[in-house]
Amino acid sequence: MSIVFRHGYRGLVHASILLFFQFVFGLVTPLAAQEAATQAPTAKVQQFIELLDDPDVRQWLAAKQTTATAAVMPPAGHASRLVAGIRRHLSGMRQAVPRVVPEWIAARERIAHELKNGVTRPIVWGLSLVLIVGYAAEFLTRYALRRSARRRAAEPGLGLAAFIRIAPLVVFAIAAVATFAHTGWPSRLEAAVAPLVIAWIGARLVSAVAWAAMEPRYTGSGAPEDRAGAPGPKVVLFWYRRSVPFIYAMAFTWAVVDMMQALALPADVRDLTAAVLGLVVLGMAIDAVVRRPVVELTVGRRITRNSLIIALLALLWLLWAAGLKVLFWVGVFALILPPLLRFTTVATRSMLDTKAADYIPMTRNVLIDRGIRLLIVALAAAWLAIVFQLHGSPVIQGDVAKHIFRGVLAAVIILLVADFVWQLTKEFIDLHLKWATMESMDSAQLARNMRVRTLLPILRNFLAAVVAVTTGITVLSALGVHVGPLIAGAGVFGVAIGFGSQTLVKDVISGIFYMMDDAFRVGEYIQSGSYMGTVESFSIRSVRLRHHRGPVFTVPFGSLGAVQNMSRDWVIDKFTINVAYDSDVAKVKKVVKGVGATLLEDPELAPLIIETVKMKGVEQFGDYGITLGFAMTTKPGHQTQVRRRAQALIKDAFKTYGIHFASPTVQVAGDEAQSSMAAAAMTRDTIAKKNAALAAQQGGEAAAE
């Protein structure tokens, strides 16, 4: 259905163009007979007629006629001059209604005179040659590209498919223009036909670019539909089918108006024709607005929104008909640029590699995404500048209006360039942060990654502030504001803020020095005074700590003071165990050594252990047993996990080898005398065991020395 629609539409357009030329430039039999029947004017009369047809001569005569009236009238204000200009423009269009057909006939006669009595090649044959050569070159290029793509096993990607669709049209444009340039048209006829050829080429190129942008959404190969702002296939197909005739109508309108100027038709006739063709374009736009698929709005809101859009479109046509071209194009761009930029963003991102993990793909993504937005707005600004220069009324051609207009355009371009630079910088930082989040077994690389995750977010915030301030100052300068006093005033204001906000300044400066000293990084566990927790993030003035039990502390840098970092390099964990006095200390040491070997064999815990658990010796003698000290070295943050496993293994090993843990023992006797004797005996026994253990320890230390 779409193929039949496209081919039928192209045939209809071609037939319309040929009929248009046959109607406008039908110079074969009627004009030849007319020239044979009438007597050729003399050379001076013909020269006088040509001078009267010259637009410059007409403008000079009109200016001479109004000189006397303008000399006696008092100077008018800007508003009155604007209203008077609109009134003259509309009055000229009204008076041009009966002169449209005679002016076209006069243009045909002028071209007939240049064609040397109508014996040269007809216009239709020349245009046919241009189109045949262009379409032949396009067909051969498309055939070669598709054949080259079919040789590849894989299906061409979105970018290659768009290239296959657009490149043949570029070849068509080159071939058609080259053929047109070498055909040998008469000067006036060439100036009249060239706008139509350029309009046809431009409309085809714009339509192809629109299809290349909309095809991924229509075929379902683009971004998912649940993405914010992403239209569905039906919406895309609707707007494509509506935009193609609209593009051709706009191109045809421009071509006809430009052709009329080349044929020296009066300005009022050109304005009337442009207004009538603008009505056709307005009707197409209103039809698209009314029929557009919008399902999320209620009937009342839809009617209200459609009414507002139609009123705005009608206002744009009135501006066009009144000759206010600058205001017309400002309104057009204000209406179409926001949705066009949104759709362009969705369409380009559907073609990009969102998982790019290298500099080149990342840079390409930013260049395509933001570069296209910058290009669209830059072209719109350039077109507005051209329209302002060529069609600006005397009211807005003053120095103040020119300065404001140029300043606004420059400000828009500056904002877009700043956005492009910021997006490129942000993507570069995000790429490094993405690399820093990858797991690595190298401790040095882990340390570097943690430092990157700490510093790059702060750098990103700082660069955002720099770009924003620089862009603001540049925009103000482009608008004509003297930024020197502003900068000086900002300096004085900054000094006042510095004196009034010493705590804030202290926090910021302290944070800078903490970062320079590399005191802590994101992901490390620190303690400062009564605050402790894992560092989650930074701001310019504070650090965010997550306590191991859940609470979050936001601590200003100026309040941190001395920082105890518990996550650097390694951690020594110590613990004690009480055993009975009758336990063999040497045997305990051997058992713990075996436990340490078992820990090193554990595949889960071995990577976390730097030095396995060992018994350091007897720490002290308690009332009911001997206190033994143990220690091990692990990676930061994993000491608790290793200690729990080690203590569980020690318990099982003590049970296996008959080593008993110390426990309080109370003996209760029958009478007081026996109780006293039992207590005395227990005391003597305890003292004897202490002395024996102390002597054994001293003997072991002496032997070790």
Tab-separated table of N, CA and C in Angstrom, residues 162 165-166 203-217 236 239-241 243-244:
chain	number	residue	atom	x	y	z
A	162	ALA	N	20.023	4.034	6.535
A	162	ALA	CA	19.778	5.451	6.250
A	162	ALA	C	20.708	5.962	5.151
A	165	ARG	N	19.558	4.901	1.772
A	165	ARG	CA	18.372	5.643	1.331
A	165	ARG	C	18.704	7.078	0.926
A	166	ILE	N	19.644	7.715	1.603
A	166	ILE	CA	19.912	9.131	1.359
A	166	ILE	C	20.972	9.334	0.280
A	203	ALA	N	13.155	18.984	-1.550
A	203	ALA	CA	12.016	18.279	-0.955
A	203	ALA	C	12.275	16.781	-0.890
A	204	ARG	N	12.868	16.215	-1.928
A	204	ARG	CA	13.168	14.777	-1.908
A	204	ARG	C	14.203	14.445	-0.837
A	205	LEU	N	15.216	15.289	-0.700
A	205	LEU	CA	16.237	15.030	0.321
A	205	LEU	C	15.656	15.123	1.726
A	206	VAL	N	14.860	16.150	1.975
A	206	VAL	CA	14.268	16.300	3.309
A	206	VAL	C	13.317	15.146	3.609
A	207	SER	N	12.554	14.710	2.623
A	207	SER	CA	11.649	13.572	2.833
A	207	SER	C	12.424	12.301	3.131
A	208	ALA	N	13.549	12.103	2.437
A	208	ALA	CA	14.363	10.911	2.706
A	208	ALA	C	14.963	10.950	4.099
A	209	VAL	N	15.430	12.112	4.517
A	209	VAL	CA	15.970	12.228	5.878
A	209	VAL	C	14.874	11.975	6.909
A	210	ALA	N	13.671	12.471	6.644
A	210	ALA	CA	12.557	12.229	7.569
A	210	ALA	C	12.239	10.741	7.664
A	211	TRP	N	12.245	10.043	6.543
A	211	TRP	CA	11.962	8.603	6.588
A	211	TRP	C	13.088	7.843	7.291
A	212	ALA	N	14.336	8.245	7.047
A	212	ALA	CA	15.448	7.579	7.724
A	212	ALA	C	15.372	7.768	9.231
A	213	ALA	N	14.864	8.926	9.670
A	213	ALA	CA	14.731	9.156	11.109
A	213	ALA	C	13.529	8.438	11.693
A	214	MET	N	12.462	8.282	10.909
A	214	MET	CA	11.232	7.691	11.432
A	214	MET	C	11.153	6.184	11.230
A	215	GLU	N	11.935	5.642	10.305
A	215	GLU	CA	11.814	4.215	9.989
A	215	GLU	C	12.091	3.313	11.177
A	216	PRO	N	13.138	3.567	12.033
A	216	PRO	CA	13.341	2.685	13.193
A	216	PRO	C	12.144	2.639	14.117
A	217	ARG	N	11.473	3.777	14.300
A	217	ARG	CA	10.292	3.777	15.164
A	217	ARG	C	9.115	3.072	14.496
A	236	VAL	N	4.266	7.562	14.231
A	236	VAL	CA	5.355	7.883	13.305
A	236	VAL	C	4.885	7.807	11.855
A	239	TRP	N	2.654	10.885	10.985
A	239	TRP	CA	3.363	12.137	10.771
A	239	TRP	C	4.237	12.084	9.532
A	240	TYR	N	4.742	10.914	9.179
A	240	TYR	CA	5.519	10.833	7.935
A	240	TYR	C	4.617	11.067	6.723
A	241	ARG	N	3.453	10.423	6.707
A	241	ARG	CA	2.540	10.597	5.577
A	241	ARG	C	2.011	12.025	5.480
A	243	SER	N	3.804	14.724	6.672
A	243	SER	CA	4.916	15.652	6.492
A	243	SER	C	5.420	15.685	5.057
A	244	VAL	N	5.346	14.559	4.331
A	244	VAL	CA	5.868	14.543	2.960
A	244	VAL	C	5.095	15.504	2.053
